[in-house]
mmCIF file of C-alpha atoms and ligand atoms in Angstrom:
data_model
loop_
_atom_site.group_PDB
_atom_site.id
_atom_site.type_symbol
_atom_site.label_atom_id
_atom_site.label_comp_id
_atom_site.label_asym_id
_atom_site.label_seq_id
_atom_site.Cartn_x
_atom_site.Cartn_y
_atom_site.Cartn_z
ATOM 1 C CA UNK A 494 -25.401 -19.131 -54.542
ATOM 2 C CA UNK A 495 -23.123 -19.154 -57.601
ATOM 3 C CA UNK A 496 -23.693 -16.083 -59.734
ATOM 4 C CA UNK A 497 -24.533 -16.807 -63.357
ATOM 5 C CA UNK A 498 -22.020 -14.650 -65.197
ATOM 6 C CA UNK A 499 -22.684 -14.036 -68.897
ATOM 7 C CA UNK A 500 -19.645 -13.609 -71.115
ATOM 8 C CA UNK A 501 -19.267 -11.611 -74.311
ATOM 9 C CA UNK A 502 -15.779 -12.051 -75.727
ATOM 10 C CA UNK A 503 -13.828 -9.672 -77.944
ATOM 11 C CA UNK A 504 -13.384 -10.832 -81.528
ATOM 12 C CA UNK A 505 -9.628 -10.530 -81.339
ATOM 13 C CA UNK A 506 -7.459 -10.161 -78.244
ATOM 14 C CA UNK A 507 -5.037 -7.202 -78.027
ATOM 15 C CA UNK A 508 -2.612 -9.172 -75.855
ATOM 16 C CA UNK A 509 -0.115 -9.613 -78.731
ATOM 17 C CA UNK A 510 0.326 -5.836 -78.925
ATOM 18 C CA UNK A 511 1.776 -5.688 -75.387
ATOM 19 C CA UNK A 512 5.526 -5.788 -74.846
ATOM 20 C CA UNK A 513 5.652 -7.757 -71.574
ATOM 21 C CA UNK A 514 9.207 -6.569 -70.963
ATOM 22 C CA UNK A 515 8.174 -2.947 -71.055
ATOM 23 C CA UNK A 516 4.696 -2.549 -69.565
ATOM 24 C CA UNK A 517 3.589 1.073 -69.188
ATOM 25 C CA UNK A 518 2.444 1.817 -65.630
ATOM 26 C CA UNK A 519 -1.332 1.848 -65.119
ATOM 27 C CA UNK A 520 -2.349 2.616 -68.687
ATOM 28 C CA UNK A 521 -2.796 -0.836 -70.225
ATOM 29 C CA UNK A 522 -6.049 -2.703 -69.651
ATOM 30 C CA UNK A 523 -6.945 -6.247 -70.653
ATOM 31 C CA UNK A 524 -9.566 -7.163 -73.266
ATOM 32 C CA UNK A 525 -12.505 -7.567 -70.874
ATOM 33 C CA UNK A 526 -14.056 -6.236 -67.681
ATOM 34 C CA UNK A 527 -16.582 -7.633 -65.209
ATOM 35 C CA UNK A 528 -19.694 -5.524 -64.502
ATOM 36 C CA UNK A 529 -22.688 -5.951 -62.223
ATOM 37 C CA UNK A 530 -25.548 -3.496 -61.500
ATOM 38 C CA UNK A 531 -27.291 -2.793 -58.211
ATOM 39 C CA UNK A 532 -30.999 -2.156 -58.821
ATOM 40 C CA UNK A 533 -34.102 -2.539 -56.639
ATOM 41 C CA UNK A 534 -31.997 -3.644 -53.689
ATOM 42 C CA UNK A 535 -30.042 -6.448 -55.409
ATOM 43 C CA UNK A 536 -27.057 -7.117 -57.640
ATOM 44 C CA UNK A 537 -28.229 -8.113 -61.111
ATOM 45 C CA UNK A 538 -26.840 -8.964 -64.537
ATOM 46 C CA UNK A 539 -23.261 -10.034 -63.692
ATOM 47 C CA UNK A 540 -21.421 -10.037 -66.993
ATOM 48 C CA UNK A 541 -18.021 -9.978 -68.617
ATOM 49 C CA UNK A 542 -17.898 -7.667 -71.605
ATOM 50 C CA UNK A 543 -15.205 -6.108 -73.812
ATOM 51 C CA UNK A 544 -13.312 -3.326 -72.006
ATOM 52 C CA UNK A 545 -14.773 -0.002 -73.038
ATOM 53 C CA UNK A 546 -16.363 3.267 -71.994
ATOM 54 C CA UNK A 547 -19.400 3.252 -69.731
ATOM 55 C CA UNK A 548 -22.106 5.858 -70.405
ATOM 56 C CA UNK A 549 -22.371 8.035 -67.278
ATOM 57 C CA UNK A 550 -25.084 10.577 -66.481
ATOM 58 C CA UNK A 551 -23.543 13.923 -65.417
ATOM 59 C CA UNK A 552 -25.663 13.731 -62.242
ATOM 60 C CA UNK A 553 -24.265 10.284 -61.303
ATOM 61 C CA UNK A 554 -24.022 10.594 -57.526
ATOM 62 C CA UNK A 555 -20.442 9.288 -57.266
ATOM 63 C CA UNK A 556 -19.265 12.330 -59.229
ATOM 64 C CA UNK A 557 -20.836 14.766 -56.743
ATOM 65 C CA UNK A 558 -21.065 13.094 -53.345
ATOM 66 C CA UNK A 559 -18.191 10.643 -53.688
ATOM 67 C CA UNK A 560 -19.819 7.291 -53.038
ATOM 68 C CA UNK A 561 -16.912 5.446 -54.644
ATOM 69 C CA UNK A 562 -14.768 2.684 -53.122
ATOM 70 C CA UNK A 563 -12.180 0.319 -54.532
ATOM 71 C CA UNK A 564 -9.870 -2.611 -53.940
ATOM 72 C CA UNK A 565 -6.433 -3.494 -55.259
ATOM 73 C CA UNK A 566 -4.968 -6.962 -55.644
ATOM 74 C CA UNK A 567 -2.842 -9.036 -58.022
ATOM 75 C CA UNK A 568 -3.035 -12.320 -59.935
ATOM 76 C CA UNK A 569 0.170 -14.312 -60.398
ATOM 77 C CA UNK A 570 1.112 -17.436 -62.336
ATOM 78 C CA UNK A 571 2.437 -20.563 -60.651
ATOM 79 C CA UNK A 572 5.170 -22.759 -62.136
ATOM 80 C CA UNK A 573 2.591 -24.535 -64.367
ATOM 81 C CA UNK A 574 1.261 -21.222 -65.635
ATOM 82 C CA UNK A 575 -2.024 -21.484 -63.677
ATOM 83 C CA UNK A 576 -3.361 -18.142 -62.413
ATOM 84 C CA UNK A 577 -3.408 -17.655 -58.645
ATOM 85 C CA UNK A 578 -5.081 -15.018 -56.482
ATOM 86 C CA UNK A 579 -3.702 -13.871 -53.126
ATOM 87 C CA UNK A 580 -6.356 -13.915 -50.350
ATOM 88 C CA UNK A 581 -9.216 -12.577 -52.523
ATOM 89 C CA UNK A 582 -11.805 -13.220 -49.772
ATOM 90 C CA UNK A 583 -9.958 -10.649 -47.648
ATOM 91 C CA UNK A 584 -10.442 -8.034 -50.375
ATOM 92 C CA UNK A 585 -14.140 -8.953 -50.487
ATOM 93 C CA UNK A 586 -14.411 -8.403 -46.730
ATOM 94 C CA UNK A 587 -12.596 -5.067 -46.934
ATOM 95 C CA UNK A 588 -14.756 -3.876 -49.841
ATOM 96 C CA UNK A 589 -17.802 -4.524 -47.681
ATOM 97 C CA UNK A 590 -16.229 -2.732 -44.695
ATOM 98 C CA UNK A 591 -15.713 0.265 -47.000
ATOM 99 C CA UNK A 592 -19.247 -0.106 -48.379
ATOM 100 C CA UNK A 593 -20.755 -0.105 -44.869
ATOM 101 C CA UNK A 594 -18.936 3.102 -43.922
ATOM 102 C CA UNK A 595 -19.942 4.854 -47.129
ATOM 103 C CA UNK A 596 -23.612 3.815 -47.008
ATOM 104 C CA UNK A 597 -23.243 1.519 -50.025
ATOM 105 C CA UNK A 598 -24.547 -2.033 -50.570
ATOM 106 C CA UNK A 599 -22.441 -5.105 -49.819
ATOM 107 C CA UNK A 600 -21.241 -7.466 -52.549
ATOM 108 C CA UNK A 601 -21.442 -11.154 -51.614
ATOM 109 C CA UNK A 602 -18.096 -12.909 -51.293
ATOM 110 C CA UNK A 603 -19.283 -15.386 -53.970
ATOM 111 C CA UNK A 604 -20.018 -12.643 -56.466
ATOM 112 C CA UNK A 605 -16.711 -10.881 -55.714
ATOM 113 C CA UNK A 606 -14.523 -14.000 -55.896
ATOM 114 C CA UNK A 607 -16.362 -15.628 -58.834
ATOM 115 C CA UNK A 608 -16.221 -12.370 -60.804
ATOM 116 C CA UNK A 609 -12.454 -12.255 -60.206
ATOM 117 C CA UNK A 610 -11.935 -15.926 -61.054
ATOM 118 C CA UNK A 611 -13.894 -15.725 -64.299
ATOM 119 C CA UNK A 612 -12.140 -12.551 -65.402
ATOM 120 C CA UNK A 613 -8.655 -13.786 -64.485
ATOM 121 C CA UNK A 614 -9.267 -17.138 -66.203
ATOM 122 C CA UNK A 615 -10.389 -15.404 -69.368
ATOM 123 C CA UNK A 616 -7.454 -12.968 -69.240
ATOM 124 C CA UNK A 617 -4.771 -15.455 -68.143
ATOM 125 C CA UNK A 618 -2.635 -14.644 -71.204
ATOM 126 C CA UNK A 619 -2.312 -11.098 -69.828
ATOM 127 C CA UNK A 620 -0.584 -12.236 -66.619
ATOM 128 C CA UNK A 621 3.047 -11.293 -67.241
ATOM 129 C CA UNK A 622 5.315 -14.330 -66.829
ATOM 130 C CA UNK A 623 8.328 -12.225 -65.808
ATOM 131 C CA UNK A 624 9.562 -12.522 -62.220
ATOM 132 C CA UNK A 625 8.038 -9.769 -60.081
ATOM 133 C CA UNK A 626 5.357 -8.882 -62.653
ATOM 134 C CA UNK A 627 1.638 -9.559 -62.107
ATOM 135 C CA UNK A 628 -1.838 -8.767 -63.342
ATOM 136 C CA UNK A 629 -3.153 -5.931 -61.170
ATOM 137 C CA UNK A 630 -6.882 -6.234 -60.427
ATOM 138 C CA UNK A 631 -9.039 -3.284 -59.528
ATOM 139 C CA UNK A 632 -12.504 -4.157 -58.196
ATOM 140 C CA UNK A 633 -14.520 -0.982 -57.491
ATOM 141 C CA UNK A 634 -18.026 0.240 -56.767
ATOM 142 C CA UNK A 635 -19.629 3.614 -57.385
ATOM 143 C CA UNK A 636 -23.038 5.272 -57.243
ATOM 144 C CA UNK A 637 -24.301 5.714 -60.801
ATOM 145 C CA UNK A 638 -27.800 6.968 -59.970
ATOM 146 C CA UNK A 639 -28.492 10.383 -61.510
ATOM 147 C CA UNK A 640 -29.762 12.431 -58.557
ATOM 148 C CA UNK A 641 -29.054 15.815 -57.002
ATOM 149 C CA UNK A 642 -29.476 15.605 -53.249
ATOM 150 C CA UNK A 643 -27.780 14.132 -50.200
ATOM 151 C CA UNK A 644 -28.784 10.546 -49.531
ATOM 152 C CA UNK A 645 -27.515 7.064 -50.247
ATOM 153 C CA UNK A 646 -27.858 6.234 -53.930
ATOM 154 C CA UNK A 647 -30.155 3.409 -54.994
ATOM 155 C CA UNK A 648 -28.171 2.390 -58.119
ATOM 156 C CA UNK A 649 -24.536 1.294 -58.152
ATOM 157 C CA UNK A 650 -22.078 -0.444 -60.444
ATOM 158 C CA UNK A 651 -19.543 -3.022 -59.273
ATOM 159 C CA UNK A 652 -16.764 -3.427 -61.818
ATOM 160 C CA UNK A 653 -13.502 -5.370 -61.983
ATOM 161 C CA UNK A 654 -10.767 -4.212 -64.356
ATOM 162 C CA UNK A 655 -7.380 -5.822 -64.924
ATOM 163 C CA UNK A 656 -4.123 -4.116 -65.837
ATOM 164 C CA UNK A 657 -0.783 -5.883 -66.351
ATOM 165 C CA UNK A 658 1.958 -4.481 -64.103
ATOM 166 C CA UNK A 659 5.679 -4.720 -64.736
ATOM 167 C CA UNK A 660 8.217 -5.898 -62.180
ATOM 168 C CA UNK A 661 8.369 -3.824 -59.050
ATOM 169 C CA UNK A 662 11.815 -3.717 -57.559
ATOM 170 C CA UNK A 663 11.604 -2.941 -53.876
ATOM 171 C CA UNK A 664 13.880 0.026 -53.285
ATOM 172 C CA UNK A 665 14.824 1.983 -50.229
ATOM 173 C CA UNK A 666 12.366 4.831 -49.733
ATOM 174 C CA UNK A 667 12.233 8.143 -47.913
ATOM 175 C CA UNK A 668 9.051 9.221 -46.116
ATOM 176 C CA UNK A 669 7.840 12.682 -45.153
ATOM 177 C CA UNK A 670 6.080 12.743 -41.737
ATOM 178 C CA UNK A 671 3.263 15.187 -42.399
ATOM 179 C CA UNK A 672 2.304 17.575 -39.581
ATOM 180 C CA UNK A 673 0.123 20.056 -41.469
ATOM 181 C CA UNK A 674 -2.274 17.887 -43.480
ATOM 182 C CA UNK A 675 -4.014 14.775 -42.165
ATOM 183 C CA UNK A 676 -5.384 11.664 -43.841
ATOM 184 C CA UNK A 677 -7.900 10.375 -41.310
ATOM 185 C CA UNK A 678 -9.588 11.503 -38.119
ATOM 186 C CA UNK A 679 -11.369 9.299 -35.588
ATOM 187 C CA UNK A 680 -14.897 8.763 -36.797
ATOM 188 C CA UNK A 681 -13.870 9.634 -40.360
ATOM 189 C CA UNK A 682 -13.391 7.325 -43.340
ATOM 190 C CA UNK A 683 -9.743 6.298 -42.762
ATOM 191 C CA UNK A 684 -10.317 2.545 -42.663
ATOM 192 C CA UNK A 685 -12.521 2.621 -45.764
ATOM 193 C CA UNK A 686 -10.797 2.304 -49.119
ATOM 194 C CA UNK A 687 -12.805 5.293 -50.293
ATOM 195 C CA UNK A 688 -11.786 7.286 -53.368
ATOM 196 C CA UNK A 689 -12.073 10.546 -51.375
ATOM 197 C CA UNK A 690 -9.299 9.494 -48.986
ATOM 198 C CA UNK A 691 -6.937 9.347 -51.939
ATOM 199 C CA UNK A 692 -8.189 12.634 -53.409
ATOM 200 C CA UNK A 693 -7.346 14.392 -50.128
ATOM 201 C CA UNK A 694 -3.871 12.828 -50.132
ATOM 202 C CA UNK A 695 -2.869 14.018 -53.597
ATOM 203 C CA UNK A 696 -1.728 17.551 -52.732
ATOM 204 C CA UNK A 697 0.243 16.600 -49.583
ATOM 205 C CA UNK A 698 1.888 13.784 -51.582
ATOM 206 C CA UNK A 699 2.863 16.163 -54.399
ATOM 207 C CA UNK A 700 4.365 18.546 -51.806
ATOM 208 C CA UNK A 701 6.314 15.711 -50.157
ATOM 209 C CA UNK A 702 7.632 14.595 -53.571
ATOM 210 C CA UNK A 703 8.740 18.158 -54.341
ATOM 211 C CA UNK A 704 10.825 17.992 -51.140
ATOM 212 C CA UNK A 705 12.491 14.794 -52.414
ATOM 213 C CA UNK A 706 10.432 12.200 -50.526
ATOM 214 C CA UNK A 707 8.691 9.154 -52.006
ATOM 215 C CA UNK A 708 5.504 9.077 -49.922
ATOM 216 C CA UNK A 709 3.791 10.726 -46.967
ATOM 217 C CA UNK A 710 3.901 9.193 -43.477
ATOM 218 C CA UNK A 711 0.524 10.090 -41.993
ATOM 219 C CA UNK A 712 0.191 11.164 -38.359
ATOM 220 C CA UNK A 713 -2.968 11.316 -36.262
ATOM 221 C CA UNK A 714 -5.419 14.182 -36.767
ATOM 222 C CA UNK A 715 -5.592 15.436 -33.151
ATOM 223 C CA UNK A 716 -1.995 15.709 -31.987
ATOM 224 C CA UNK A 717 0.106 15.015 -35.101
ATOM 225 C CA UNK A 718 2.253 12.595 -33.170
ATOM 226 C CA UNK A 719 0.862 9.056 -33.507
ATOM 227 C CA UNK A 720 1.943 7.241 -36.668
ATOM 228 C CA UNK A 721 -0.921 5.893 -38.796
ATOM 229 C CA UNK A 722 0.335 4.590 -42.150
ATOM 230 C CA UNK A 723 2.110 5.519 -45.378
ATOM 231 C CA UNK A 724 0.472 6.840 -48.600
ATOM 232 C CA UNK A 725 -0.325 3.402 -50.040
ATOM 233 C CA UNK A 726 1.160 1.132 -47.392
ATOM 234 C CA UNK A 727 1.005 0.130 -43.749
ATOM 235 C CA UNK A 728 4.186 0.463 -41.729
ATOM 236 C CA UNK A 729 6.330 -1.758 -39.473
ATOM 237 C CA UNK A 730 9.259 -0.751 -37.218
ATOM 238 C CA UNK A 731 11.833 -3.118 -35.740
ATOM 239 C CA UNK A 732 13.008 -1.700 -32.437
ATOM 240 C CA UNK A 733 15.369 -3.629 -30.199
ATOM 241 C CA UNK A 734 14.543 -6.954 -31.826
ATOM 242 C CA UNK A 735 10.725 -6.586 -31.806
ATOM 243 C CA UNK A 736 8.269 -5.435 -34.440
ATOM 244 C CA UNK A 737 5.696 -2.714 -33.858
ATOM 245 C CA UNK A 738 2.933 -1.658 -36.255
ATOM 246 C CA UNK A 739 0.228 0.946 -35.563
ATOM 247 C CA UNK A 740 -2.992 -0.630 -34.300
ATOM 248 C CA UNK A 741 -6.141 -0.634 -36.462
ATOM 249 C CA UNK A 742 -7.970 2.147 -34.635
ATOM 250 C CA UNK A 743 -10.496 3.081 -37.313
ATOM 251 C CA UNK A 744 -8.155 5.544 -39.053
ATOM 252 C CA UNK A 745 -5.839 2.994 -40.659
ATOM 253 C CA UNK A 746 -6.515 0.815 -43.709
ATOM 254 C CA UNK A 747 -6.759 -2.894 -42.861
ATOM 255 C CA UNK A 748 -3.894 -3.850 -45.149
ATOM 256 C CA UNK A 749 -3.980 -7.448 -46.352
ATOM 257 C CA UNK A 750 -0.200 -7.451 -46.737
ATOM 258 C CA UNK A 751 -0.009 -6.038 -43.175
ATOM 259 C CA UNK A 752 -2.080 -8.926 -41.779
ATOM 260 C CA UNK A 753 -0.011 -11.458 -43.769
ATOM 261 C CA UNK A 754 3.321 -9.965 -42.663
ATOM 262 C CA UNK A 755 2.226 -10.072 -39.001
ATOM 263 C CA UNK A 756 1.532 -13.815 -39.421
ATOM 264 C CA UNK A 757 4.837 -14.377 -41.215
ATOM 265 C CA UNK A 758 6.907 -12.487 -38.630
ATOM 266 C CA UNK A 759 5.242 -14.404 -35.791
ATOM 267 C CA UNK A 760 5.965 -17.669 -37.633
ATOM 268 C CA UNK A 761 9.615 -16.488 -37.726
ATOM 269 C CA UNK A 762 9.420 -16.166 -33.913
ATOM 270 C CA UNK A 763 9.443 -12.377 -33.794
ATOM 271 C CA UNK A 764 7.309 -10.519 -31.303
ATOM 272 C CA UNK A 765 4.883 -8.280 -33.188
ATOM 273 C CA UNK A 766 2.873 -5.693 -31.284
ATOM 274 C CA UNK A 767 -0.035 -3.718 -32.727
ATOM 275 C CA UNK A 768 -0.170 -0.527 -30.680
ATOM 276 C CA UNK A 769 -0.012 3.254 -30.745
ATOM 277 C CA UNK A 770 3.459 4.500 -31.621
ATOM 278 C CA UNK A 771 4.610 8.116 -31.739
ATOM 279 C CA UNK A 772 7.050 9.742 -34.109
ATOM 280 C CA UNK A 773 9.006 10.817 -30.994
ATOM 281 C CA UNK A 774 9.476 7.158 -30.040
ATOM 282 C CA UNK A 775 10.999 6.561 -33.483
ATOM 283 C CA UNK A 776 13.314 9.569 -33.115
ATOM 284 C CA UNK A 777 14.423 8.324 -29.692
ATOM 285 C CA UNK A 778 14.952 4.744 -30.920
ATOM 286 C CA UNK A 779 17.045 6.065 -33.801
ATOM 287 C CA UNK A 780 19.147 8.229 -31.451
ATOM 288 C CA UNK A 781 19.666 5.274 -29.112
ATOM 289 C CA UNK A 782 20.728 3.022 -31.986
ATOM 290 C CA UNK A 783 17.875 0.527 -31.441
ATOM 291 C CA UNK A 784 15.831 1.389 -34.563
ATOM 292 C CA UNK A 785 16.954 -1.639 -36.563
ATOM 293 C CA UNK A 786 14.747 -1.427 -39.629
ATOM 294 C CA UNK A 787 11.380 -0.248 -40.893
ATOM 295 C CA UNK A 788 9.307 -1.120 -43.934
ATOM 296 C CA UNK A 789 6.044 -0.376 -45.654
ATOM 297 C CA UNK A 790 3.682 -3.184 -46.755
ATOM 298 C CA UNK A 791 1.181 -3.115 -49.618
ATOM 299 C CA UNK A 792 -0.102 -4.963 -52.676
ATOM 300 C CA UNK A 793 1.667 -2.717 -55.184
ATOM 301 C CA UNK A 794 5.173 -3.015 -53.737
ATOM 302 C CA UNK A 795 5.126 -5.981 -51.391
ATOM 303 C CA UNK A 796 7.693 -4.638 -48.922
ATOM 304 C CA UNK A 797 9.319 -1.186 -49.303
ATOM 305 C CA UNK A 798 12.397 -0.703 -47.140
ATOM 306 C CA UNK A 799 12.514 2.652 -45.361
ATOM 307 C CA UNK A 800 15.808 4.456 -45.301
ATOM 308 C CA UNK A 801 14.859 7.815 -43.871
ATOM 309 C CA UNK A 802 11.946 9.783 -42.425
ATOM 310 C CA UNK A 803 11.934 13.555 -42.754
ATOM 311 C CA UNK A 804 9.872 15.990 -40.691
ATOM 312 C CA UNK A 805 9.960 19.722 -39.951
ATOM 313 C CA UNK A 806 13.501 20.525 -38.804
ATOM 314 C CA UNK A 807 14.650 16.921 -38.467
ATOM 315 C CA UNK A 808 15.733 13.835 -40.401
ATOM 316 C CA UNK A 809 15.437 10.378 -38.872
ATOM 317 C CA UNK A 810 17.934 7.942 -40.283
ATOM 318 C CA UNK A 811 16.213 4.546 -40.145
ATOM 319 C CA UNK A 812 18.630 2.007 -41.620
ATOM 320 C CA UNK A 813 20.659 1.206 -44.716
ATOM 321 C CA UNK A 814 19.871 -2.493 -44.539
ATOM 322 C CA UNK A 815 16.653 -4.445 -44.027
ATOM 323 C CA UNK A 816 17.546 -8.109 -43.554
ATOM 324 C CA UNK A 817 14.178 -9.149 -42.094
ATOM 325 C CA UNK A 818 12.225 -7.029 -44.598
ATOM 326 C CA UNK A 819 14.111 -8.676 -47.468
ATOM 327 C CA UNK A 820 13.492 -12.172 -46.077
ATOM 328 C CA UNK A 821 9.775 -11.459 -45.669
ATOM 329 C CA UNK A 822 9.542 -9.929 -49.160
ATOM 330 C CA UNK A 823 11.321 -12.885 -50.799
ATOM 331 C CA UNK A 824 9.161 -15.412 -48.937
ATOM 332 C CA UNK A 825 5.919 -13.591 -49.743
ATOM 333 C CA UNK A 826 6.834 -13.297 -53.444
ATOM 334 C CA UNK A 827 7.739 -16.998 -53.574
ATOM 335 C CA UNK A 828 4.393 -17.981 -51.973
ATOM 336 C CA UNK A 829 2.487 -15.772 -54.441
ATOM 337 C CA UNK A 830 4.159 -17.412 -57.438
ATOM 338 C CA UNK A 831 3.921 -20.963 -56.139
ATOM 339 C CA UNK A 832 7.698 -21.348 -55.717
ATOM 340 C CA UNK A 833 7.295 -21.938 -52.001
ATOM 341 C CA UNK A 834 4.749 -24.080 -50.191
ATOM 342 C CA UNK A 835 1.670 -22.020 -49.247
ATOM 343 C CA UNK A 836 1.638 -23.168 -45.648
ATOM 344 C CA UNK A 837 -0.619 -20.288 -44.596
ATOM 345 C CA UNK A 838 -3.327 -21.342 -47.109
ATOM 346 C CA UNK A 839 -3.447 -17.911 -48.764
ATOM 347 C CA UNK A 840 -3.460 -18.736 -52.478
ATOM 348 C CA UNK A 841 -6.565 -19.442 -54.537
ATOM 349 C CA UNK A 842 -5.864 -21.280 -57.770
ATOM 350 C CA UNK A 843 -7.859 -20.325 -60.825
ATOM 351 C CA UNK A 844 -7.908 -22.582 -63.832
ATOM 352 C CA UNK A 845 -6.984 -21.216 -67.230
ATOM 353 C CA UNK A 846 -10.007 -20.722 -69.460
ATOM 354 C CA UNK A 847 -12.593 -21.379 -66.753
ATOM 355 C CA UNK A 848 -15.066 -19.577 -68.940
HETATM 356 C C1 LIG B 1256 -3.762 3.852 -47.664
HETATM 357 C C2 LIG B 1256 -3.276 2.449 -47.821
HETATM 358 N N1 LIG B 1256 -2.772 1.809 -46.756
HETATM 359 C C3 LIG B 1256 -2.342 0.532 -46.843
HETATM 360 C C4 LIG B 1256 -2.389 -0.167 -48.038
HETATM 361 C C5 LIG B 1256 -1.920 -1.588 -48.105
HETATM 362 O O1 LIG B 1256 -3.004 -2.479 -48.199
HETATM 363 P P1 LIG B 1256 -2.822 -3.911 -48.904
HETATM 364 O O2 LIG B 1256 -1.725 -4.586 -48.178
HETATM 365 O O3 LIG B 1256 -4.134 -4.580 -48.710
HETATM 366 O O4 LIG B 1256 -2.497 -3.644 -50.312
HETATM 367 C C6 LIG B 1256 -2.904 0.470 -49.180
HETATM 368 C C7 LIG B 1256 -2.988 -0.240 -50.463
HETATM 369 O O5 LIG B 1256 -4.018 -0.751 -50.782
HETATM 370 C C8 LIG B 1256 -3.364 1.802 -49.073
HETATM 371 O O6 LIG B 1256 -3.866 2.439 -50.141
#
């Protein structure tokens, strides 16, 4: 059933105050946000309202027990200036996977996608036209019931915010393979996009940055040898002509870029295997000269080419060039901006001013 979304517009848009050629990272928000409340077992009052503060009780359960999950995705403009969303139904599915793990209610795909479409249509002037820029969308859900005690909350908010993001130039990155701290254990919350997973990653990431690395490469919790994923990306290795990416074993985020890149590589006639892979296998492949390239995949960056992986007492040189990674990145960007035919059927067009 189509949700009936009420809309309260701002009197005057702030969009003219933004310098689209110099967008500050993560601090600019559009004029409006989408909000919906979960009460008495159902989502009620879907609405778009001016962006602003939300009164929060100090006992709101998300603040204490961490029932908070989120999504990340981007809206782009096609050649005619129409907004387009990349596989939004996949984000809806993943939000609900996260919600299930965290004991939170599901959001129907209709509510999720219609909320996004309405907001993006209303905010289409905020989608930066510059190549490589996009409107970042952050759907999230948190427990806002004031209650002290350990149980699933009965009141939640589902909100979508939008924040213009400047061009992201894929650069070569260095990863730190972390053997002391872990991100996810079997049976834990690794495949949920839960706020707490990111909280636990902050200190190890700061330590890796202090050593000169860009992001952490997470290893498994039991033996610290199986590769899981990167701080905000999944990871692919090209070894002896074939691609390998860690399997989704419950501890790895189901990356939407990951799933798309697997399809693209297979369409390019590469073998792609989803399996367990150890850091020792990467060291050996590098020593034998068959580690051809490696890259991270994620919404924020698209493809990030990996130059080097550091770990205690060792540095793995990956590669100085990433021909396949670059081809995949260019193709994916062109599909997202309507410059290339969307033969995978990934893009959802959203009319300007739907509202
Ligand atoms: C931990 C983690 N892994 C992987 C990804 C990549 O997922 P996606 O391709 O859906 O952006 C992200 C980004 O959302 C992430 O935070």
